[in-house]
Each structure stands twice: as C-alpha cells, then as structure tokens.
Amino acid sequence: MNSRGSGRKLEGFFTGKGFYIVLFLCAAVIGVSAWMMATGNETMENDPVKNNSVNLDDKRVETIIVPAQGSTATPGAETLAPEAPEVDTEGLAENTESEPCSEAAAAVDDQPAVEAAAPIYVWPVAGQVERQHSTDTLSYDQTLRDWRTHEGIDIIAELGSPVVAAHSGTVESIVRDSLYGTVLTVAHGDGTRTVYANLAENPPVNTGDWIECGAVIGSVGSTALCEVSQASHLHFAITVNGAAADPMDYLPA
C-alpha cells in the first residue's frame, strides 16, 4: 500500500510542477559545467607554467644542443666530454735526458780564456835609450861621477822635442826638482804613474788636467842638473803602487 502511494506521488510530482524544477536543475548543471570549462581554458592560457610558448618577460630561452658533425649523439641525450687520449710514455725518459748545465758550462770553460787587454802605452818621445832602468845593480853616473841606481830610462831627443803622455790619466803634479828639474807626474787610476823629468819650464798643462794618451804635455829641456853631462834627453820613469818599474816592460817594442 505504501509503495503504491509513493509511486503515485512521484508520478504526480513529475507530471506537475516537479518537471519544471528538474528541467531548471539540469539547465543549471549544464551552465555551471560550461562556465567551469571556460574558466579552466582561460586559466590554462594565462598560466605561465603550463604555457609552452616562450615568455620574453621571464627571459627564458629554449636551448637547443646541436651535436658536432660526425657525432652520433641524439637530441636530448646527455653529451659527455671526450676522453683524453692515453700518452705513450715508452721512451719518454730517454728523450728528456738532456745535457746537464754543468756539462754545458764545462764545455764553455774548455774554451781558451780571453786575457784582459793590457793598458796601451806609447813612447813619450822618439829616440834611442841612452841609459837603461837599473835598480838591482849600480850604474855609473857621468854627471855625479859615482855608481848609483837609475829608476827610469833616458831617451835621447833634441832640445825642444815634444813630449806626449805615454798613457791616459790626470796630471797629478808639476814640480821643480833640485836634481831632475821640471818633473811632471800623471796618475792613471790603477796604481801606476808615469814621470817625465828634464822637461822645459812651464809645461802647457796644469795640475788636475785629464790627459789623453799621446797628448802633448811638454817638451825636452835641460833642467835636470844631475844629468847635464849627458846628451839632450827625456828622463822617463814608471811607478806601480809607489815602487819603480822598468818602463821597457810597458812601452811597445
């Protein structure tokens, strides 16, 4: 009885106002579904995450890796750096064994050493040597008439003959000696000095002047009282660190 009553009520509901209510609900459901679909599409179009197009505002650029020519790599595959080729070390030790620096230096040392050039000296005046240098033995002095040493050499030259510097240097002194007359001394800066005696008075140079080798520094005079018995000459001497040396060891042959 109850089942029949419920069925009749339900039938009456659909045949009456209930039909319109159901129709409205169906239309509402369709409308809501359409709105949701439209909203979903618009959201997908505006979603930067789901959009596959390049967004210039985000500065994102799709990078495409192009494999080198001859490579078998495929797009999307991970590219690995090529392995370094193995080095063949066989025989490498023999090639790296070079001549030691010490041996090269020894080869250089085997070369004959170049001797330092001796200082250049020239004859202070042209002429024959009348009296030689003698400090180990005594020689007879014609003027003083005795036997004594002779620390220089006497070069025969005419009176007034020009006298030149035997070696470059500085005029150290010009003095009037009681025995050797006008004496001019040139210091050469290496411990050696050249001495020119029996010069004429008033040499053309002054103390402190730099004199080049071969430059005129005076002339042959007759001022040496201890040698007036000899022919006209220049008394020339050389000292090394204050000790008398044989000028013939310095003058060219």
XYZ file of N, CA, C and O in Angstrom, residues 11-189:
716
model
N 4.860 10.148 -9.431
C 4.326 10.371 -10.775
C 3.627 11.702 -10.850
O 3.758 12.440 -11.819
N 2.926 12.024 -9.764
C 2.259 13.306 -9.745
C 3.245 14.466 -9.709
O 3.019 15.529 -10.267
N 4.346 14.247 -9.045
C 5.378 15.298 -8.938
C 5.966 15.614 -10.304
O 6.120 16.771 -10.680
N 6.322 14.580 -11.130
C 6.913 14.796 -12.439
C 5.902 15.350 -13.430
O 6.236 16.048 -14.356
N 4.606 14.986 -13.261
C 3.594 15.477 -14.189
C 3.144 16.870 -13.836
O 2.568 17.564 -14.656
N 3.476 17.332 -12.641
C 3.094 18.671 -12.198
C 4.268 19.640 -12.277
O 5.044 19.683 -13.208
N 4.387 20.401 -11.201
C 5.462 21.401 -11.135
C 6.842 20.777 -11.046
O 7.861 21.413 -11.320
N 6.940 19.563 -10.628
C 8.247 18.918 -10.465
C 9.032 18.822 -11.769
O 10.283 18.840 -11.775
N 8.326 18.725 -12.892
C 9.021 18.611 -14.159
C 9.861 19.839 -14.439
O 11.010 19.769 -14.901
N 9.284 20.995 -14.131
C 9.997 22.254 -14.387
C 11.177 22.432 -13.443
O 12.204 23.007 -13.819
N 11.002 21.924 -12.221
C 12.103 22.035 -11.267
C 13.292 21.214 -11.755
O 14.440 21.638 -11.736
N 13.051 19.985 -12.194
C 14.124 19.127 -12.683
C 14.774 19.734 -13.917
O 16.006 19.728 -14.089
N 13.955 20.301 -14.828
C 14.485 20.927 -16.025
C 15.405 22.091 -15.676
O 16.479 22.282 -16.252
N 15.010 22.879 -14.665
C 15.832 24.020 -14.232
C 17.144 23.542 -13.660
O 18.217 24.117 -13.937
N 17.042 22.478 -12.855
C 18.292 21.968 -12.268
C 19.250 21.463 -13.335
O 20.471 21.660 -13.273
N 18.713 20.793 -14.353
C 19.568 20.297 -15.442
C 20.228 21.443 -16.192
O 21.425 21.409 -16.534
N 19.430 22.488 -16.453
C 19.987 23.650 -17.147
C 21.082 24.314 -16.309
O 22.118 24.751 -16.820
N 20.820 24.359 -14.980
C 21.827 24.969 -14.093
C 23.119 24.178 -14.111
O 24.231 24.722 -14.129
N 22.969 22.831 -14.059
C 24.170 21.981 -14.075
C 24.945 22.180 -15.367
O 26.185 22.302 -15.387
N 24.206 22.251 -16.505
C 24.890 22.455 -17.785
C 25.604 23.806 -17.828
O 26.733 23.949 -18.298
N 24.927 24.823 -17.302
C 25.535 26.166 -17.299
C 26.777 26.225 -16.435
O 27.774 26.831 -16.798
N 26.662 25.603 -15.245
C 27.835 25.610 -14.362
C 28.996 24.870 -15.015
O 30.151 25.288 -14.960
N 28.681 23.733 -15.660
C 29.736 22.960 -16.318
C 30.392 23.771 -17.419
O 31.633 23.788 -17.581
N 29.586 24.490 -18.212
C 30.148 25.307 -19.294
C 31.008 26.429 -18.744
O 32.081 26.752 -19.272
N 30.549 27.010 -17.654
C 31.350 28.128 -17.049
C 32.672 27.608 -16.517
O 33.715 28.258 -16.680
N 32.650 26.470 -15.906
C 33.888 25.905 -15.359
C 34.863 25.558 -16.484
O 36.087 25.766 -16.354
N 34.359 25.032 -17.577
C 35.235 24.699 -18.691
C 35.848 25.955 -19.288
O 37.050 25.999 -19.611
N 35.038 27.016 -19.429
C 35.556 28.269 -19.980
C 36.596 28.884 -19.060
O 37.636 29.369 -19.489
N 36.272 28.828 -17.772
C 37.247 29.386 -16.799
C 38.536 28.595 -16.803
O 39.631 29.134 -16.699
N 38.432 27.266 -16.917
C 39.631 26.410 -16.949
C 40.502 26.698 -18.150
O 41.732 26.748 -18.074
N 39.894 26.901 -19.330
C 40.679 27.203 -20.532
C 41.381 28.539 -20.428
O 42.532 28.715 -20.832
N 40.660 29.527 -19.865
C 41.278 30.852 -19.711
C 42.435 30.800 -18.738
O 43.477 31.421 -18.926
N 42.278 30.012 -17.697
C 43.365 29.882 -16.716
C 44.577 29.209 -17.316
O 45.721 29.576 -17.069
N 44.351 28.192 -18.131
C 45.459 27.500 -18.774
C 46.187 28.426 -19.734
O 47.408 28.387 -19.867
N 45.401 29.304 -20.459
C 46.056 30.226 -21.387
C 46.882 31.254 -20.646
O 47.932 31.682 -21.116
N 46.446 31.685 -19.474
C 47.160 32.716 -18.704
C 48.184 32.141 -17.758
O 48.912 32.874 -17.105
N 48.265 30.821 -17.617
C 49.201 30.212 -16.675
C 50.584 30.118 -17.325
O 50.771 29.382 -18.280
N 51.638 30.874 -16.824
C 52.974 30.827 -17.447
C 53.659 29.498 -17.251
O 54.571 29.177 -17.969
N 53.214 28.724 -16.299
C 53.870 27.456 -16.037
C 53.443 26.434 -17.050
O 54.243 25.660 -17.567
N 52.101 26.415 -17.382
C 51.578 25.410 -18.279
C 51.677 25.831 -19.731
O 51.449 25.025 -20.615
N 51.980 27.117 -19.990
C 52.067 27.588 -21.366
C 53.409 27.175 -21.954
O 54.446 27.407 -21.367
N 53.371 26.551 -23.140
C 54.586 26.063 -23.774
C 55.292 27.129 -24.603
O 56.384 26.909 -25.102
N 54.670 28.301 -24.786
C 55.306 29.342 -25.591
C 56.385 30.042 -24.792
O 56.393 30.012 -23.578
N 57.319 30.724 -25.486
C 58.435 31.415 -24.841
C 57.936 32.713 -24.259
O 57.303 33.514 -24.930
N 58.178 32.928 -22.970
C 57.773 34.151 -22.283
C 58.973 35.076 -22.242
O 59.942 34.840 -21.530
N 58.939 36.160 -23.023
C 60.085 37.060 -23.094
C 60.266 37.841 -21.819
O 61.372 38.263 -21.505
N 59.165 38.079 -21.064
C 59.295 38.816 -19.808
C 60.081 38.037 -18.794
O 60.754 38.612 -17.933
N 59.991 36.692 -18.825
C 60.724 35.868 -17.859
C 62.148 35.609 -18.311
O 62.918 34.964 -17.597
N 62.536 36.114 -19.535
C 63.901 35.947 -20.059
C 64.301 34.478 -20.125
O 65.429 34.113 -19.876
N 63.334 33.613 -20.427
C 63.641 32.197 -20.551
C 63.739 31.864 -22.029
O 62.846 32.171 -22.795
N 64.858 31.274 -22.421
C 65.079 30.930 -23.819
C 65.343 29.444 -23.908
O 66.130 28.901 -23.127
N 64.643 28.836 -24.825
C 64.834 27.400 -25.008
C 66.176 27.149 -25.680
O 66.519 27.798 -26.658
N 67.013 26.292 -25.103
C 68.339 25.969 -25.621
C 68.300 24.665 -26.384
O 67.803 23.663 -25.860
N 68.807 24.710 -27.607
C 68.842 23.514 -28.436
C 70.285 23.117 -28.625
O 71.105 23.920 -29.062
N 70.672 21.948 -28.251
C 72.035 21.443 -28.373
C 72.165 20.739 -29.710
O 71.474 19.772 -30.000
N 73.089 21.284 -30.523
C 73.308 20.704 -31.844
C 74.571 19.879 -31.789
O 75.642 20.409 -31.483
N 74.509 18.610 -31.991
C 75.720 17.783 -31.926
C 76.681 18.132 -33.035
O 76.287 18.612 -34.088
N 77.996 17.946 -32.764
C 79.029 18.229 -33.761
C 78.876 17.296 -34.945
O 78.314 16.211 -34.845
N 79.439 17.786 -36.074
C 79.344 16.958 -37.269
C 80.077 15.648 -37.057
O 81.166 15.626 -36.501
N 79.471 14.602 -37.515
C 80.074 13.281 -37.372
C 79.740 12.627 -36.062
O 80.146 11.508 -35.793
N 79.005 13.367 -35.194
C 78.650 12.793 -33.904
C 77.371 11.997 -34.046
O 76.477 12.349 -34.805
N 77.272 10.977 -33.283
C 76.083 10.106 -33.328
C 75.129 10.432 -32.212
O 74.191 9.699 -31.967
N 75.389 11.552 -31.508
C 74.521 11.902 -30.381
C 73.162 12.293 -30.904
O 73.017 12.861 -31.986
N 72.139 12.007 -30.138
C 70.771 12.341 -30.490
C 70.306 13.454 -29.610
O 70.773 13.624 -28.475
N 69.367 14.304 -30.114
C 68.855 15.403 -29.285
C 68.279 14.866 -27.987
O 67.548 13.891 -27.952
N 68.581 15.605 -26.912
C 68.069 15.214 -25.594
C 68.989 14.284 -24.874
O 68.837 14.064 -23.680
N 69.939 13.661 -25.584
C 70.858 12.739 -24.914
C 71.953 13.535 -24.236
O 72.360 14.591 -24.703
N 72.453 13.073 -23.122
C 73.490 13.752 -22.359
C 74.803 13.678 -23.129
O 75.223 12.612 -23.569
N 75.459 14.858 -23.295
C 76.712 14.930 -24.041
C 77.868 14.805 -23.079
O 77.964 15.560 -22.114
N 78.730 13.867 -23.320
C 79.872 13.632 -22.449
C 81.132 14.148 -23.124
O 81.277 14.072 -24.340
N 82.069 14.707 -22.308
C 83.347 15.193 -22.840
C 84.159 14.020 -23.328
O 84.177 12.964 -22.691
N 84.828 14.174 -24.467
C 85.635 13.054 -24.979
C 86.777 12.743 -24.043
O 87.354 13.629 -23.414
N 87.087 11.505 -23.908
C 88.174 11.096 -23.024
C 89.515 11.481 -23.624
O 89.715 11.438 -24.829
N 90.443 11.945 -22.750
C 91.773 12.334 -23.218
C 92.518 11.101 -23.696
O 92.452 10.048 -23.068
N 93.245 11.247 -24.813
C 93.974 10.071 -25.323
C 95.098 9.697 -24.383
O 95.705 10.545 -23.732
N 95.367 8.448 -24.287
C 96.444 7.975 -23.423
C 97.793 8.343 -24.026
O 97.985 8.317 -25.239
N 98.711 8.734 -23.165
C 100.046 9.138 -23.611
C 100.971 7.947 -23.525
O 101.065 7.302 -22.478
N 101.653 7.728 -24.616
C 102.616 6.641 -24.650
C 103.914 7.121 -24.032
O 104.618 7.961 -24.585
N 104.205 6.638 -22.839
C 105.396 7.082 -22.102
C 106.609 6.240 -22.423
O 107.676 6.458 -21.843
N 106.483 5.319 -23.342
C 107.627 4.479 -23.666
C 108.680 5.297 -24.397
O 108.386 5.977 -25.382
N 109.874 5.274 -23.877
C 110.972 6.024 -24.491
C 110.985 7.483 -24.101
O 111.836 8.238 -24.546
N 110.031 7.911 -23.252
C 109.989 9.311 -22.852
C 111.180 9.680 -21.997
O 111.744 10.757 -22.118
N 111.597 8.798 -21.123
C 112.734 9.086 -20.242
C 113.994 9.334 -21.050
O 114.805 10.186 -20.718
N 114.137 8.595 -22.160
C 115.339 8.790 -22.965
C 115.344 10.151 -23.615
O 116.372 10.810 -23.731
N 114.166 10.630 -24.041
C 114.113 11.916 -24.718
C 114.316 13.068 -23.759
O 114.758 14.133 -24.153
N 113.932 12.917 -22.494
C 114.038 14.000 -21.532
C 115.402 14.090 -20.915
O 115.694 15.029 -20.186
N 116.265 13.145 -21.181
C 117.606 13.210 -20.616
C 118.463 14.099 -21.504
O 118.888 13.716 -22.579
N 118.644 15.365 -21.064
C 119.438 16.319 -21.827
C 120.763 16.550 -21.137
O 120.977 16.115 -20.007
N 121.626 17.255 -21.814
C 122.961 17.513 -21.274
C 122.847 18.419 -20.062
O 122.196 19.471 -20.127
N 123.420 18.056 -18.948
C 123.324 18.895 -17.753
C 123.949 20.251 -17.997
O 124.840 20.409 -18.830
N 123.464 21.261 -17.195
C 124.020 22.604 -17.328
C 125.489 22.623 -16.970
O 126.271 23.374 -17.539
N 125.855 21.774 -16.011
C 127.250 21.758 -15.602
C 128.140 21.307 -16.749
O 129.241 21.824 -16.953
N 127.658 20.327 -17.553
C 128.454 19.864 -18.669
C 128.556 20.948 -19.733
O 129.593 21.144 -20.351
N 127.434 21.695 -19.935
C 127.483 22.782 -20.909
C 128.451 23.863 -20.441
O 129.211 24.428 -21.224
N 128.397 24.137 -19.135
C 129.318 25.134 -18.607
C 130.752 24.669 -18.748
O 131.657 25.452 -19.044
N 130.960 23.359 -18.543
C 132.309 22.827 -18.685
C 132.788 22.976 -20.122
O 133.963 23.257 -20.373
N 131.854 22.783 -21.069
C 132.238 22.941 -22.465
C 132.664 24.374 -22.747
O 133.599 24.635 -23.501
N 131.945 25.323 -22.114
C 132.324 26.719 -22.282
C 133.665 26.989 -21.632
O 134.508 27.724 -22.151
N 133.868 26.362 -20.445
C 135.127 26.568 -19.741
C 136.307 26.010 -20.504
O 137.450 26.430 -20.305
N 136.023 25.016 -21.389
C 137.112 24.447 -22.164
C 137.661 25.430 -23.186
O 138.767 25.258 -23.690
N 136.864 26.450 -23.513
C 137.317 27.425 -24.478
C 138.455 28.242 -23.874
O 138.465 28.536 -22.683
N 139.431 28.634 -24.670
C 140.541 29.430 -24.135
C 140.056 30.752 -23.587
O 139.238 31.434 -24.206
N 140.501 31.076 -22.398
C 140.095 32.319 -21.759
C 140.699 33.505 -22.497
O 141.839 33.458 -22.956
N 139.876 34.561 -22.610
C 140.347 35.773 -23.272
C 141.020 36.646 -22.230
O 140.396 37.064 -21.255
N 142.284 36.890 -22.425
C 143.020 37.693 -21.464
C 142.624 39.157 -21.599
O 142.325 39.645 -22.686
N 142.600 39.834 -20.435
C 142.266 41.253 -20.445
C 143.349 42.014 -21.195
O 144.538 41.740 -21.059
N 142.902 42.949 -22.008
C 143.852 43.719 -22.798
C 144.715 44.568 -21.882
O 144.226 45.201 -20.933
N 146.001 44.537 -22.140
C 146.935 45.330 -21.340
C 146.750 46.811 -21.659
O 146.348 47.177 -22.771
N 146.981 47.686 -20.684
C 146.870 49.126 -20.936
C 147.781 49.542 -22.092
O 148.876 49.010 -22.263
N 147.299 50.449 -22.889
C 148.064 50.896 -24.061
C 149.015 52.014 -23.652
O 148.594 53.033 -23.108
N 150.289 51.813 -23.917
C 151.318 52.826 -23.677
C 151.981 53.173 -25.006
O 152.084 52.328 -25.905
N 152.408 54.405 -25.103
C 153.158 54.860 -26.278
C 154.462 55.486 -25.796
O 154.589 55.884 -24.624
N 155.403 55.572 -26.685
C 156.669 56.219 -26.338
C 156.417 57.711 -26.135
O 155.779 58.365 -26.968
N 156.927 58.270 -25.028
C 156.696 59.702 -24.773
C 157.468 60.607 -25.730
O 157.059 61.751 -25.967
N 158.551 60.097 -26.280
C 159.339 60.851 -27.240
C 160.103 59.851 -28.096
O 160.434 58.749 -27.635
N 160.348 60.195 -29.327
C 161.070 59.298 -30.229
C 162.575 59.459 -30.029
O 163.080 60.587 -29.946
N 163.292 58.331 -29.906
C 164.742 58.399 -29.748
C 165.318 57.111 -29.196
O 164.576 56.190 -28.805
N 166.643 57.058 -29.141
C 167.355 55.908 -28.602
C 167.454 56.002 -27.088
O 167.506 57.111 -26.520
N 167.429 54.818 -26.443
C 167.597 54.778 -24.990
C 169.103 54.816 -24.699
O 169.839 53.893 -25.065
N 169.509 55.895 -24.035
C 170.927 56.040 -23.695
C 171.267 55.324 -22.400
O 172.337 54.696 -22.280
N 170.377 55.391 -21.449
C 170.637 54.788 -20.133
C 169.424 53.961 -19.727
O 168.294 54.461 -19.724
N 169.652 52.722 -19.378
C 168.579 51.787 -19.049
C 168.147 51.933 -17.582
O 168.833 52.544 -16.749
N 166.978 51.320 -17.319
C 166.471 51.216 -15.946
C 167.345 50.234 -15.174
O 167.649 49.140 -15.668
N 167.753 50.599 -13.950
C 168.600 49.721 -13.139
C 168.363 50.019 -11.668
O 168.728 51.096 -11.173
N 167.718 49.071 -10.983
C 167.511 49.198 -9.536
C 168.180 48.065 -8.777
O 168.350 48.157 -7.563
N 168.520 46.989 -9.479
C 169.173 45.853 -8.822
C 170.700 45.987 -8.854
O 171.395 45.485 -7.967
N 171.210 46.631 -9.865
C 172.665 46.820 -9.976
C 172.976 48.308 -10.125
O 172.116 49.100 -10.560
N 174.206 48.684 -9.783
C 174.625 50.085 -9.866
C 175.174 50.391 -11.251
O 175.771 49.539 -11.916
N 174.913 51.599 -11.717
C 175.449 52.068 -12.999
C 176.191 53.391 -12.768
O 175.869 54.152 -11.833
N 177.155 53.648 -13.637
C 177.991 54.818 -13.451
C 177.269 56.068 -13.939
O 176.730 56.110 -15.047
N 177.241 57.116 -13.069
C 176.614 58.388 -13.406
C 177.712 59.348 -13.859
O 178.595 59.711 -13.087
N 177.632 59.793 -15.149
C 178.688 60.633 -15.714
C 178.710 62.027 -15.078
O 179.780 62.641 -14.931
N 177.529 62.502 -14.697
C 177.482 63.852 -14.125
C 177.986 63.853 -12.695
O 178.820 64.682 -12.310
N 177.480 62.938 -11.882
C 177.858 62.886 -10.472
C 179.123 62.069 -10.246
O 179.678 62.070 -9.145
N 179.520 61.358 -11.269
C 180.735 60.574 -11.239
C 180.762 59.597 -10.052
O 181.715 59.555 -9.277
N 179.712 58.847 -9.972
C 179.638 57.782 -8.970
C 178.755 56.671 -9.494
O 178.171 56.769 -10.579
N 178.671 55.609 -8.733
C 177.839 54.469 -9.097
C 176.528 54.529 -8.295
O 176.560 54.637 -7.071
N 175.449 54.461 -9.004
C 174.134 54.559 -8.346
C 173.070 53.844 -9.191
O 173.296 53.502 -10.355
N 171.895 53.686 -8.556
C 170.763 53.076 -9.282
C 170.132 54.131 -10.191
O 170.309 55.345 -9.998
N 169.367 53.637 -11.166
C 168.678 54.529 -12.115
C 167.242 54.018 -12.274
O 167.016 52.956 -12.865
N 166.304 54.769 -11.713
C 164.914 54.286 -11.642
C 164.133 54.486 -12.929
O 163.013 53.991 -13.040
N 164.671 55.213 -13.878
C 163.965 55.409 -15.144
C 164.840 55.051 -16.316
O 165.804 54.304 -16.180
N 164.464 55.555 -17.490
C 165.293 55.408 -18.688
C 165.509 56.802 -19.260
O 164.661 57.699 -19.120
N 166.664 56.988 -19.927
C 166.970 58.262 -20.574
C 166.869 58.075 -22.082
O 167.582 57.247 -22.667
N 165.911 58.810 -22.700
C 165.662 58.694 -24.140
C 166.254 59.919 -24.822
O 165.864 61.065 -24.543
N 167.225 59.687 -25.715
C 167.879 60.800 -26.399
C 166.890 61.470 -27.348
O 166.205 60.813 -28.138
N 166.795 62.813 -27.239
C 165.917 63.599 -28.106
C 166.444 65.024 -28.151
O 167.052 65.515 -27.196
N 166.232 65.691 -29.257
C 166.707 67.065 -29.406
C 165.986 67.989 -28.436
O 164.830 67.766 -28.060
N 166.663 69.032 -28.068
C 166.093 70.024 -27.174
C 164.854 70.646 -27.826
O 164.868 71.053 -28.983
N 163.770 70.697 -27.079
C 162.524 71.262 -27.590
C 161.621 70.245 -28.255
O 160.508 70.595 -28.701
N 162.046 68.990 -28.345
C 161.180 67.959 -28.945
C 159.913 67.778 -28.109
O 159.977 67.773 -26.860
N 158.757 67.657 -28.736
C 157.516 67.498 -27.960
C 157.503 66.181 -27.185
O 157.959 65.149 -27.672
N 156.979 66.268 -25.975
C 156.826 65.093 -25.116
C 155.328 64.835 -24.957
O 154.562 65.764 -24.648
N 154.900 63.575 -25.167
C 153.480 63.230 -25.076
C 153.241 62.297 -23.890
O 154.173 61.651 -23.398
N 151.983 62.240 -23.474
C 151.606 61.334 -22.379
C 151.692 59.899 -22.869
O 151.131 59.550 -23.918
N 152.419 59.064 -22.126
C 152.568 57.671 -22.518
C 151.295 56.872 -22.294
O 151.101 55.810 -22.901
N 150.398 57.396 -21.428
C 149.145 56.713 -21.125
C 148.159 57.744 -20.591
O 148.544 58.753 -20.005
N 146.871 57.509 -20.825
C 145.846 58.469 -20.378
C 145.815 58.561 -18.862
O 146.022 57.561 -18.158
N 145.542 59.746 -18.360
C 145.453 59.926 -16.915
C 145.296 61.384 -16.541
O 145.020 62.241 -17.398
N 145.455 61.661 -15.265
C 145.298 63.007 -14.718
C 146.652 63.542 -14.263
O 147.413 62.824 -13.603
N 146.905 64.785 -14.614
C 148.151 65.411 -14.163
C 148.102 65.547 -12.647
O 147.266 66.285 -12.104
N 148.936 64.773 -11.980
C 148.932 64.766 -10.511
C 149.767 65.897 -9.931
O 149.384 66.516 -8.924
N 150.910 66.166 -10.557
C 151.787 67.235 -10.027
C 152.739 67.729 -11.102
O 153.070 66.995 -12.043
N 153.155 68.995 -10.938
C 154.211 69.595 -11.754
C 155.134 70.323 -10.768
O 154.711 71.291 -10.124
N 156.352 69.823 -10.624
C 157.265 70.388 -9.628
C 158.613 70.715 -10.263
O 158.961 70.201 -11.327
N 159.351 71.567 -9.558
C 160.730 71.869 -9.958
C 161.644 71.182 -8.952
O 161.793 71.618 -7.808
N 162.255 70.074 -9.401
C 163.119 69.278 -8.531
C 164.568 69.781 -8.636
O 165.014 70.179 -9.727
N 165.285 69.739 -7.502
C 166.669 70.251 -7.485
C 167.608 69.412 -8.323
O 168.638 69.912 -8.789
N 167.305 68.162 -8.536
C 168.160 67.283 -9.327
C 167.617 67.046 -10.726
O 168.361 67.100 -11.710
N 166.299 66.757 -10.849
C 165.738 66.360 -12.141
C 165.010 67.506 -12.846
O 164.403 67.311 -13.886
N 165.054 68.674 -12.325
C 164.486 69.837 -12.991
C 162.961 69.817 -12.981
O 162.316 69.464 -11.982
N 162.371 70.191 -14.117
C 160.901 70.210 -14.217
C 160.403 68.778 -14.355
O 160.719 68.096 -15.340
N 159.604 68.355 -13.356
C 159.110 66.968 -13.309
C 157.582 67.004 -13.318
O 156.955 67.651 -12.469
N 156.983 66.277 -14.258
C 155.519 66.188 -14.376
C 155.109 64.738 -14.141
O 155.683 63.825 -14.755
N 154.136 64.544 -13.274
C 153.666 63.192 -12.944
C 152.201 63.048 -13.341
O 151.369 63.910 -13.012
N 151.866 61.940 -14.039
C 150.497 61.640 -14.449
C 150.045 60.373 -13.737
O 150.726 59.332 -13.807
N 148.938 60.459 -13.043
C 148.351 59.292 -12.366
C 147.312 58.662 -13.286
O 146.484 59.364 -13.877
N 147.334 57.331 -13.359
C 146.466 56.632 -14.318
C 145.284 55.907 -13.667
O 144.522 55.223 -14.365
N 145.114 56.033 -12.372
C 143.934 55.494 -11.707
C 143.982 54.020 -11.402
O 143.022 53.477 -10.843
